[in-house]
Coordinates of C-alpha atoms in Angstrom, one line a residue:
X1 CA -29.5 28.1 -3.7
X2 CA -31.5 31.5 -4.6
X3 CA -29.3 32.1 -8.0
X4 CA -29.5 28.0 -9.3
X5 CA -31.1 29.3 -12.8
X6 CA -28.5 31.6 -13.5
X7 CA -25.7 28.9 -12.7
X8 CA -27.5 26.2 -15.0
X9 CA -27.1 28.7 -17.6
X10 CA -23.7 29.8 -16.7
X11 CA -22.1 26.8 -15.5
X12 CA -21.7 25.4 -19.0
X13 CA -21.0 28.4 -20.7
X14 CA -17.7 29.1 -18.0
X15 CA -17.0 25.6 -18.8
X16 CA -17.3 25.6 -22.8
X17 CA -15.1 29.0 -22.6
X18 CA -12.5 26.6 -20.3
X19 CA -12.5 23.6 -22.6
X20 CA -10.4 25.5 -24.9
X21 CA -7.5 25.4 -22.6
X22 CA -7.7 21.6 -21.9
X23 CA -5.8 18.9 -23.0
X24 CA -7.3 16.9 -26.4
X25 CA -6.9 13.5 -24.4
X26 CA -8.7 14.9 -20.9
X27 CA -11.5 16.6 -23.2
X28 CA -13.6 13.6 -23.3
X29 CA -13.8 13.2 -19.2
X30 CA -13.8 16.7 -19.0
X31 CA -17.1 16.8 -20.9
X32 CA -18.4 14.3 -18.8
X33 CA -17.7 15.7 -15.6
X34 CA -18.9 18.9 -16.3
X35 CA -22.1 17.4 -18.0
X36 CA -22.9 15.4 -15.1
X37 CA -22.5 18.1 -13.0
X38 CA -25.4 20.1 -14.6
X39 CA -27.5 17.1 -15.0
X40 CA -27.1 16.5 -10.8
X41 CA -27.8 20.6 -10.5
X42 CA -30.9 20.4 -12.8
X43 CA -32.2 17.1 -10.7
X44 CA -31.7 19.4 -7.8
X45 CA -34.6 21.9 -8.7
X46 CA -36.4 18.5 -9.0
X47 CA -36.4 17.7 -5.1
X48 CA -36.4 21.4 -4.5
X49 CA -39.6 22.0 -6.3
X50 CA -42.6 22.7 -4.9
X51 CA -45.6 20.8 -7.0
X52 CA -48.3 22.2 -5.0
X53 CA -47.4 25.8 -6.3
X54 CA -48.5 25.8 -9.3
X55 CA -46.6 29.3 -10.3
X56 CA -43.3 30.1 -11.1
X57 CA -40.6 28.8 -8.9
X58 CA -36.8 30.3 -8.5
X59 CA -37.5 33.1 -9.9
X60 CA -34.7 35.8 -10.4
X61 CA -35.2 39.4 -11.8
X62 CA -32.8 42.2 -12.5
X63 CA -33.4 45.1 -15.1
X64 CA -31.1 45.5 -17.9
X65 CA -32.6 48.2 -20.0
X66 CA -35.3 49.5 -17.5
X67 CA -36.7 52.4 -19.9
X68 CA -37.4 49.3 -22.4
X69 CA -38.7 47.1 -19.7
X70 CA -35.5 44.0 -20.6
X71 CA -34.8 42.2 -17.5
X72 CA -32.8 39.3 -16.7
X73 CA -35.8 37.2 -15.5
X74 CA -35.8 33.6 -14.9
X75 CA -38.1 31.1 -13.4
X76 CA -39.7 27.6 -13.9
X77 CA -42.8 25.9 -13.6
X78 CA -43.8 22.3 -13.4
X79 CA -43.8 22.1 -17.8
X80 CA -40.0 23.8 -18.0
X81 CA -38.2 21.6 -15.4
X82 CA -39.4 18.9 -16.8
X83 CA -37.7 19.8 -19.9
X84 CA -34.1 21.7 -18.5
X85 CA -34.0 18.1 -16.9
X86 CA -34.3 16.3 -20.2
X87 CA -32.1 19.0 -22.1
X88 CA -29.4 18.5 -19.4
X89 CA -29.7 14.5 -19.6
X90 CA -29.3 14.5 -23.2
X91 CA -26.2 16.6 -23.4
X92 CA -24.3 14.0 -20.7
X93 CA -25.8 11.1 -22.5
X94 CA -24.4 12.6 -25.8
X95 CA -21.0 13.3 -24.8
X96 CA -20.9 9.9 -23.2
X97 CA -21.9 8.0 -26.3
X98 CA -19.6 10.5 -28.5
X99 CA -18.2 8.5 -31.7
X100 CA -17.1 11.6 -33.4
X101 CA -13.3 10.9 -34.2
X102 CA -12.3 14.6 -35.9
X103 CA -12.2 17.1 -33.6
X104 CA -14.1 16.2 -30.6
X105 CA -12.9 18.8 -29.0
X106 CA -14.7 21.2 -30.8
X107 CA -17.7 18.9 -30.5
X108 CA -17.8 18.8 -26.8
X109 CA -17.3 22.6 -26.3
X110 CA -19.9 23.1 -29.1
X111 CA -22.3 20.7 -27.2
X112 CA -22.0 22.8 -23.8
X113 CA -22.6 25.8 -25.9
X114 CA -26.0 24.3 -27.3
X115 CA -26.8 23.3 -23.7
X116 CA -26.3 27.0 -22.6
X117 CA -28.7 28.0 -25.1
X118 CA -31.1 24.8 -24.8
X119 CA -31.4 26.0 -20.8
X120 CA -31.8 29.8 -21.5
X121 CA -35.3 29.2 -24.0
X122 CA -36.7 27.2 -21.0
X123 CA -36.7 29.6 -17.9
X124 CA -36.5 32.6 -19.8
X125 CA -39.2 34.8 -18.6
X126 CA -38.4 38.0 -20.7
X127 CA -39.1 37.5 -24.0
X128 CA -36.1 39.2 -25.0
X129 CA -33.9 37.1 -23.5
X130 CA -35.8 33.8 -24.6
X131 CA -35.5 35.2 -28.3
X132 CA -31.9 35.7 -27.7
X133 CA -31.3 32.2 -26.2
X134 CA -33.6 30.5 -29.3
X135 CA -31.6 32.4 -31.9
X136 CA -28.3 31.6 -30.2
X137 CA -29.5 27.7 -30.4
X138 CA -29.6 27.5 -34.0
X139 CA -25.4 28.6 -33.9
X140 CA -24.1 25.6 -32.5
X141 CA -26.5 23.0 -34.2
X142 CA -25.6 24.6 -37.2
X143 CA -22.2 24.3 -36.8
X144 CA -22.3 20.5 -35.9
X145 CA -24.4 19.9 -38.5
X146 CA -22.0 21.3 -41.2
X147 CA -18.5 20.4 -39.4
X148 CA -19.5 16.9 -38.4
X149 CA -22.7 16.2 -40.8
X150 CA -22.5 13.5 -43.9
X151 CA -22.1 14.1 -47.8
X152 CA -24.8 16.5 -48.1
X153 CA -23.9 18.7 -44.8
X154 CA -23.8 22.1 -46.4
X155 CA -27.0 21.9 -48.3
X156 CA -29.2 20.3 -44.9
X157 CA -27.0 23.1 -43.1
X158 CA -28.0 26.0 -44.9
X159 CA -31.6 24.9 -45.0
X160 CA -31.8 24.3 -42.0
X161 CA -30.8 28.2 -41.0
X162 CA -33.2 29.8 -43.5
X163 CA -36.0 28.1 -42.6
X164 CA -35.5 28.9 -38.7
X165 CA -34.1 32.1 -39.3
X166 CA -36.8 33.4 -41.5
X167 CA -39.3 32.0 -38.9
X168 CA -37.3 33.6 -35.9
X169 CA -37.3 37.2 -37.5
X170 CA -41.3 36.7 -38.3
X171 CA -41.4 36.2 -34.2
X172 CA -39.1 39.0 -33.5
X173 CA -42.0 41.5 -35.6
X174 CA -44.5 39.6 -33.9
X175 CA -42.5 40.1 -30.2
X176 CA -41.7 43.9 -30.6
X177 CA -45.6 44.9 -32.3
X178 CA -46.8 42.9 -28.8
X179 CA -44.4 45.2 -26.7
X180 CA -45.6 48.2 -28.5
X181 CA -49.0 47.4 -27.6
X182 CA -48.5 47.0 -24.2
X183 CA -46.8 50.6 -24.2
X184 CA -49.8 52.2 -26.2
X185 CA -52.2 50.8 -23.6
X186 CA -50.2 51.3 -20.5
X187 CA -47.7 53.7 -20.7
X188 CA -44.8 51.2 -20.1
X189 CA -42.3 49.2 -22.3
X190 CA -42.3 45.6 -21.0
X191 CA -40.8 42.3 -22.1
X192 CA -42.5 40.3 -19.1
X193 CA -43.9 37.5 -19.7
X194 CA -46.2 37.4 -16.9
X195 CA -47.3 41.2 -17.7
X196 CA -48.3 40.1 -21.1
X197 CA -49.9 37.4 -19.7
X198 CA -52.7 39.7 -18.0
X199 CA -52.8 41.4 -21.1
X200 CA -56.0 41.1 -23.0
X201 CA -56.4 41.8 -26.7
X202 CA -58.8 42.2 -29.0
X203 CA -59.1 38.8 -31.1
X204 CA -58.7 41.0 -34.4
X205 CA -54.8 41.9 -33.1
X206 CA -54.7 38.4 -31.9
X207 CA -55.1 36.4 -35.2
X208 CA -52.2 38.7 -36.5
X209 CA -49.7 38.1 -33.9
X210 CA -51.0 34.5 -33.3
X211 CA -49.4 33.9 -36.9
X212 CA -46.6 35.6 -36.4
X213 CA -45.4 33.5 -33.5
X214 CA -47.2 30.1 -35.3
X215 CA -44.5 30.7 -37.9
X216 CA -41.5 30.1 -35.8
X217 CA -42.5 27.9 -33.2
X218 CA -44.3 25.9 -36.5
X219 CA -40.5 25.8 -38.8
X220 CA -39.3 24.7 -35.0
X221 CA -41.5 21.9 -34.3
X222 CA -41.3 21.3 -37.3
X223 CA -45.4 21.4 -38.7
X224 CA -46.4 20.9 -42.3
X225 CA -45.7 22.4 -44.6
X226 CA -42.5 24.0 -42.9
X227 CA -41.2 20.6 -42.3
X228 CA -38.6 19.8 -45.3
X229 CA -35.9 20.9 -43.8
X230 CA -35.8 18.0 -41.0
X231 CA -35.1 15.3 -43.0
X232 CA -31.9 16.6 -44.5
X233 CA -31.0 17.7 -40.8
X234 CA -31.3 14.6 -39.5
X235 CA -29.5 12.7 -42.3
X236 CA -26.7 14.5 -42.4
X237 CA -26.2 15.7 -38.7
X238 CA -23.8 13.1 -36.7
X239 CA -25.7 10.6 -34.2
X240 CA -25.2 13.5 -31.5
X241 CA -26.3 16.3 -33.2
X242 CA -29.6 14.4 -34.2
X243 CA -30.1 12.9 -30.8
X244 CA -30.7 16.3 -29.4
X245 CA -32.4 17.9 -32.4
X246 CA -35.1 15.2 -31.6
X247 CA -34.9 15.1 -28.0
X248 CA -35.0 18.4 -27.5
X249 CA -34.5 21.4 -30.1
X250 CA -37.9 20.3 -32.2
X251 CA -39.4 20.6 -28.2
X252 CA -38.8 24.1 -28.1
X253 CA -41.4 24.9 -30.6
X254 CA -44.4 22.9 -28.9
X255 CA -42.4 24.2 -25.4
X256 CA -43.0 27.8 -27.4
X257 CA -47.0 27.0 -28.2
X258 CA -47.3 26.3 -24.5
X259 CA -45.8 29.5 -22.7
X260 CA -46.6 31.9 -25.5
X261 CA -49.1 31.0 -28.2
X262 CA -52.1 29.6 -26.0
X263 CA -52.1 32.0 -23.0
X264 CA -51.6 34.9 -24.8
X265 CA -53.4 34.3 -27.7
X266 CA -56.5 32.1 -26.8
X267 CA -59.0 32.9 -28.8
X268 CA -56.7 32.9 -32.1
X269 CA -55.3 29.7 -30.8
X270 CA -59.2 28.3 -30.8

């Protein structure tokens, strides 16, 4: 299956936009079924891995906006399928253990919307689209923590969006100064991860951009001092919604050190 990436993603997101139009006593098994089958399509790129490539696997590139160098560019390597498997396996186990009452339909549609954006960060191999993916992950959770959160939801709700936002928009500086570079030095606009990757810089533009993407993948993770907004999170999100903020959205920070902060900044990260 040469286009499996691109159906993890869009599998859910076909299926979120469908939920709409089912029944609010068949939206539970619904959920399930369509959770199950991206779990069983994720364990698929499992067996269908190759662990003695140590590259990217599955890989699928088409250009968007080619005078910008934006592709559609996806692939995985031995760190992120580990991870799509785990973000897939806690969306099924969360809409199996569901005890929301109010509106669950909303919930479940919600929660294959988060997995779209949960399975996006992690093969995303254009920046662009990876920052588009992260910022789309914060709608959703925010949304279940203020519909379906306790007492306090609105204050841990609107916390929890400034302090990733602000961190997100110091990243997107941080993304579009590191695509500038790269045109100043060859001539070409590119979002490529794996042409920034055999781009070297100079430790003095390092540090700078090193902190730039620290900040957001820091507020993510979360790391001290940018940590205050977890605990209202996970008070006031329902069981579900801090299930997966553990399980997986706090990942994508320390999944964010790993693909962008250490190889392309390695002597900042030292």
């Amino acid at each position: 299956m040469s286009n499996i990436l691109t159906v993890l993603i869009f599998f859910p997101l076909v299926a979120a936009i469908f939920g709409f139009f089912v029944n609010q006593k068949s939206i539970r098994v619904y959920g399930i079924t369509v959770a199950t089958a991206e779990f069983l399509l994720s364990l698929w790129l499992w067996f269908a891995y190759d662990a003695s490539n140590g590259g990217m696997q599955f890989v699928e590139k088409l250009g968007l906006i080619p005078e910008f160098g934006i592709s559609y560019y996806l692939g995985v390597d031995g760190i992120s399928l580990f991870i799509v498997i785990m973000s897939t396996l806690m969306t099924l186990i969360g809409i199996i253990a569901l005890s929301v009452k109010e509106n669950i339909k909303n919930m479940i549609i919600t929660l294959l919307f988060l997995e779209v954006a949960m399975v996006g960060v992690f093969v995303s191999l254009d920046v662009i689209l990876f920052y588009l993916f992260w910022e789309f992950s914060l709608v959703p959770m925010l949304y279940i923590i203020g519909a379906w959160g306790g007492p306090r939801r609105l204050y841990a709700s609107v916390k929890f969006f400034i302090y990733t936002f602000a961190g997100s928009l110091v990243m997107l500086v941080g993304i579009l100064y590191m695509a500038y570079l790269f045109y100043s030095t060859t001539g070409n606009w590119s979002f490529s991860l794996t042409d920034w990757y055999a781009f070297i810089l100079p430790f003095d533009v390092q540090k700078y951009l090193f902190w730039a993407f620290f900040l957001g993948f820091a507020i993510k993770v979360p790391m001290f001092p940018f940590h205050t907004w977890l605990p209202y999170a996970h008070g006031q999100a329902p069981t579900v919604g801090s299930v997966i903020l553990a399980a997986v959205l706090l990942k994508m920070g320390t999944y964010g050190f790993v693909r962008f902060s250490l190889p392309l900044f390695p002597d900042a990260s030292v």
